[in-house]
Amino acid sequence: MEADKKKLALNIVSSKVNHKGFGAGAIDLSNVSGIIIDGDEAYLDEGTLHAKSKIEKGIKFSTNKEDVPNGRKAWIVWVAVDRTEEGAYYAGMSACEMLIDTEARRGWKILAEHVNKMDGAMKRKFILEGLSDSERSALRNCLIAHNEDWWNRSDGSLKDALS
C-alpha cells in the first residue's frame, strides 16, 4: 500500500514535452548548462546540473572551508540560453566558487549558493563577482568558442563584464 503512494520529488521537465499530472511544470532546466573554470581553463561540463562534473566526481564536499586547506579555487558558471527571432544568445550567467583538493578527495561548496546562483542565471541576471581577470578571459573564450553567434547576440553588459 505504501508503494502505491505518489512521492513528491523535484521534477526536471523539458519544454519540448507536454507534461501532465502530478508535479507538472515544476522547473525547466532545458536551457541551463554549467561551465567549469579550473585555473585558466574553462569548459562546458554537462555533469554540473547533477553535481557530477569532471572535477566534482569522487569528491566529498563540506560546508566548512577549513576542511579543505589545500583546495584550489574552481568555479561553476551557470549559463542560461534564450532565443529571439534573430536566434539564441547567452541570456543569464552566474558564477559559484568551490574549493577542490583532488588528492585528498575533499571539497568545499555551499549548495544553497549554487541553487540561488542558478536561479539568478535562469532569471536572466549576470552575477560574475569574484572571477579574476584570467578566469573572465577563459570564460569569454569558452563562450565564443562554443557559439560565436550566441556571443554576438548577447547583451552588452555580459560582454563588458567579461572584457
Short mmCIF file of C-alpha atoms in Angstrom, two decimals:
data_model
loop_
_atom_site.label_atom_id
_atom_site.label_comp_id
_atom_site.label_asym_id
_atom_site.label_seq_id
_atom_site.Cartn_x
_atom_site.Cartn_y
_atom_site.Cartn_z
CA MET A 1 0.00 0.00 0.00
CA GLU A 2 2.87 2.38 0.84
CA ALA A 3 4.47 1.75 -2.57
CA ASP A 4 1.29 2.92 -4.33
CA LYS A 5 1.55 6.47 -2.93
CA LYS A 6 2.94 9.14 -5.22
CA LYS A 7 6.16 10.60 -3.86
CA LEU A 8 6.80 14.32 -4.05
CA ALA A 9 10.05 14.97 -5.92
CA LEU A 10 11.82 17.75 -7.75
CA ASN A 11 10.88 17.24 -11.35
CA ILE A 12 13.18 18.40 -14.07
CA VAL A 13 10.99 18.82 -17.11
CA SER A 14 11.62 19.91 -20.63
CA SER A 15 9.66 22.45 -22.63
CA LYS A 16 9.88 20.04 -25.57
CA VAL A 17 7.45 17.58 -23.94
CA ASN A 18 3.87 18.21 -22.84
CA HIS A 19 3.97 17.12 -19.20
CA LYS A 20 0.67 16.44 -17.43
CA GLY A 21 -0.39 15.44 -13.95
CA PHE A 22 1.33 15.41 -10.60
CA GLY A 23 4.30 17.80 -10.39
CA ALA A 24 3.84 19.07 -13.95
CA GLY A 25 5.92 22.08 -14.90
CA ALA A 26 7.95 22.11 -11.69
CA ILE A 27 11.13 23.53 -13.22
CA ASP A 28 12.60 23.72 -16.70
CA LEU A 29 16.37 23.33 -16.91
CA SER A 30 16.48 22.54 -20.62
CA ASN A 31 18.18 25.87 -21.39
CA VAL A 32 20.69 25.86 -18.50
CA SER A 33 24.20 24.44 -18.59
CA GLY A 34 27.30 24.65 -16.47
CA ILE A 35 30.78 25.76 -17.41
CA ILE A 36 33.67 24.77 -15.16
CA ILE A 37 36.52 27.21 -14.66
CA ASP A 38 39.54 25.39 -13.24
CA GLY A 39 42.60 27.63 -13.21
CA ASP A 40 42.96 29.22 -16.64
CA GLU A 41 40.83 26.54 -18.32
CA ALA A 42 37.07 26.85 -18.90
CA TYR A 43 34.96 24.08 -20.41
CA LEU A 44 31.34 23.04 -20.75
CA ASP A 45 30.53 20.08 -18.49
CA GLU A 46 27.08 18.52 -18.75
CA GLY A 47 27.53 16.83 -15.37
CA THR A 48 27.29 20.11 -13.47
CA LEU A 49 23.49 20.00 -13.20
CA HIS A 50 23.73 16.83 -11.12
CA ALA A 51 26.97 17.69 -9.25
CA LYS A 52 28.78 15.09 -11.36
CA SER A 53 31.16 17.31 -13.30
CA LYS A 54 34.66 16.04 -14.02
CA ILE A 55 36.18 17.86 -11.04
CA GLU A 56 33.32 17.04 -8.63
CA LYS A 57 33.32 13.26 -9.16
CA GLY A 58 34.67 11.37 -6.18
CA ILE A 59 34.90 14.50 -4.03
CA LYS A 60 33.30 14.63 -0.58
CA PHE A 61 32.04 18.17 -0.07
CA SER A 62 31.90 20.11 3.18
CA THR A 63 30.31 23.45 4.01
CA ASN A 64 33.39 24.32 6.09
CA LYS A 65 36.31 25.87 4.17
CA GLU A 66 38.75 24.80 6.89
CA ASP A 67 38.11 21.15 5.91
CA VAL A 68 39.87 21.84 2.57
CA PRO A 69 43.12 23.65 3.48
CA ASN A 70 44.90 22.64 0.26
CA GLY A 71 41.97 23.18 -2.08
CA ARG A 72 42.35 25.00 -5.37
CA LYS A 73 39.71 27.52 -6.40
CA ALA A 74 37.35 26.43 -9.15
CA TRP A 75 34.05 27.81 -10.38
CA ILE A 76 30.80 26.56 -11.81
CA VAL A 77 29.26 29.20 -14.04
CA TRP A 78 25.56 28.61 -14.64
CA VAL A 79 24.64 29.71 -18.15
CA ALA A 80 21.07 30.27 -19.34
CA VAL A 81 20.39 30.48 -23.06
CA ASP A 82 17.38 32.22 -24.53
CA ARG A 83 16.11 32.78 -28.06
CA THR A 84 14.77 35.73 -30.03
CA GLU A 85 13.70 35.97 -33.65
CA GLU A 86 17.37 36.56 -34.56
CA GLY A 87 18.45 33.37 -32.76
CA ALA A 88 19.83 32.09 -29.46
CA TYR A 89 22.04 34.12 -27.11
CA TYR A 90 23.62 33.92 -23.65
CA ALA A 91 20.82 35.40 -21.53
CA GLY A 92 21.91 34.87 -17.91
CA MET A 93 25.06 33.80 -16.13
CA SER A 94 26.27 33.42 -12.55
CA ALA A 95 29.50 32.13 -11.02
CA CYS A 96 29.74 29.91 -7.91
CA GLU A 97 33.02 29.32 -6.13
CA MET A 98 34.27 25.90 -4.97
CA LEU A 99 37.48 24.58 -3.46
CA ILE A 100 38.73 21.22 -4.72
CA ASP A 101 41.52 19.07 -3.27
CA THR A 102 41.76 16.23 -5.76
CA GLU A 103 44.44 14.30 -3.83
CA ALA A 104 42.53 14.34 -0.54
CA ARG A 105 39.22 13.90 -2.40
CA ARG A 106 37.73 16.76 -0.39
CA GLY A 107 35.95 19.91 -1.47
CA TRP A 108 34.06 22.93 -0.26
CA LYS A 109 30.93 24.48 -1.70
CA ILE A 110 27.70 25.91 -0.41
CA LEU A 111 24.86 24.10 -2.16
CA ALA A 112 22.31 26.80 -1.31
CA GLU A 113 24.52 29.39 -3.02
CA HIS A 114 24.76 27.22 -6.12
CA VAL A 115 20.97 26.86 -6.24
CA ASN A 116 20.42 30.59 -5.75
CA LYS A 117 23.01 31.49 -8.38
CA MET A 118 21.47 29.03 -10.85
CA ASP A 119 18.14 30.70 -10.19
CA GLY A 120 19.74 34.07 -10.88
CA ALA A 121 21.03 32.86 -14.25
CA MET A 122 17.59 31.48 -15.09
CA LYS A 123 16.13 34.90 -14.23
CA ARG A 124 18.49 36.41 -16.84
CA LYS A 125 20.91 38.06 -14.41
CA PHE A 126 24.69 38.32 -14.79
CA ILE A 127 26.38 37.60 -11.44
CA LEU A 128 30.10 37.21 -12.06
CA GLU A 129 31.67 38.80 -8.97
CA GLY A 130 34.80 37.12 -7.69
CA LEU A 131 36.16 35.95 -11.03
CA SER A 132 39.73 37.05 -11.70
CA ASP A 133 40.75 38.65 -15.00
CA SER A 134 42.21 35.36 -16.25
CA GLU A 135 39.05 33.45 -15.23
CA ARG A 136 36.87 36.03 -17.00
CA SER A 137 39.04 35.70 -20.09
CA ALA A 138 38.81 31.89 -20.01
CA LEU A 139 35.02 32.10 -19.66
CA ARG A 140 34.72 34.60 -22.52
CA ASN A 141 36.89 32.40 -24.78
CA CYS A 142 34.84 29.31 -23.89
CA LEU A 143 31.55 31.08 -24.68
CA ILE A 144 32.85 32.39 -28.02
CA ALA A 145 34.36 29.01 -28.95
CA HIS A 146 31.11 27.23 -28.11
CA ASN A 147 28.98 29.51 -30.30
CA GLU A 148 30.24 32.86 -31.57
CA ASP A 149 26.82 33.80 -32.96
CA TRP A 150 25.27 33.42 -29.49
CA TRP A 151 28.06 35.62 -28.09
CA ASN A 152 27.48 38.27 -30.75
CA ARG A 153 23.73 38.40 -29.95
CA SER A 154 24.31 38.57 -26.17
CA ASP A 155 23.70 41.69 -24.10
CA GLY A 156 26.47 44.28 -23.96
CA SER A 157 26.53 44.08 -20.15
CA LEU A 158 27.80 40.49 -20.39
CA LYS A 159 30.49 41.48 -22.87
CA ASP A 160 31.51 44.39 -20.61
CA ALA A 161 31.63 42.11 -17.55
CA LEU A 162 33.94 39.69 -19.36
CA SER A 163 36.18 42.21 -21.14
#
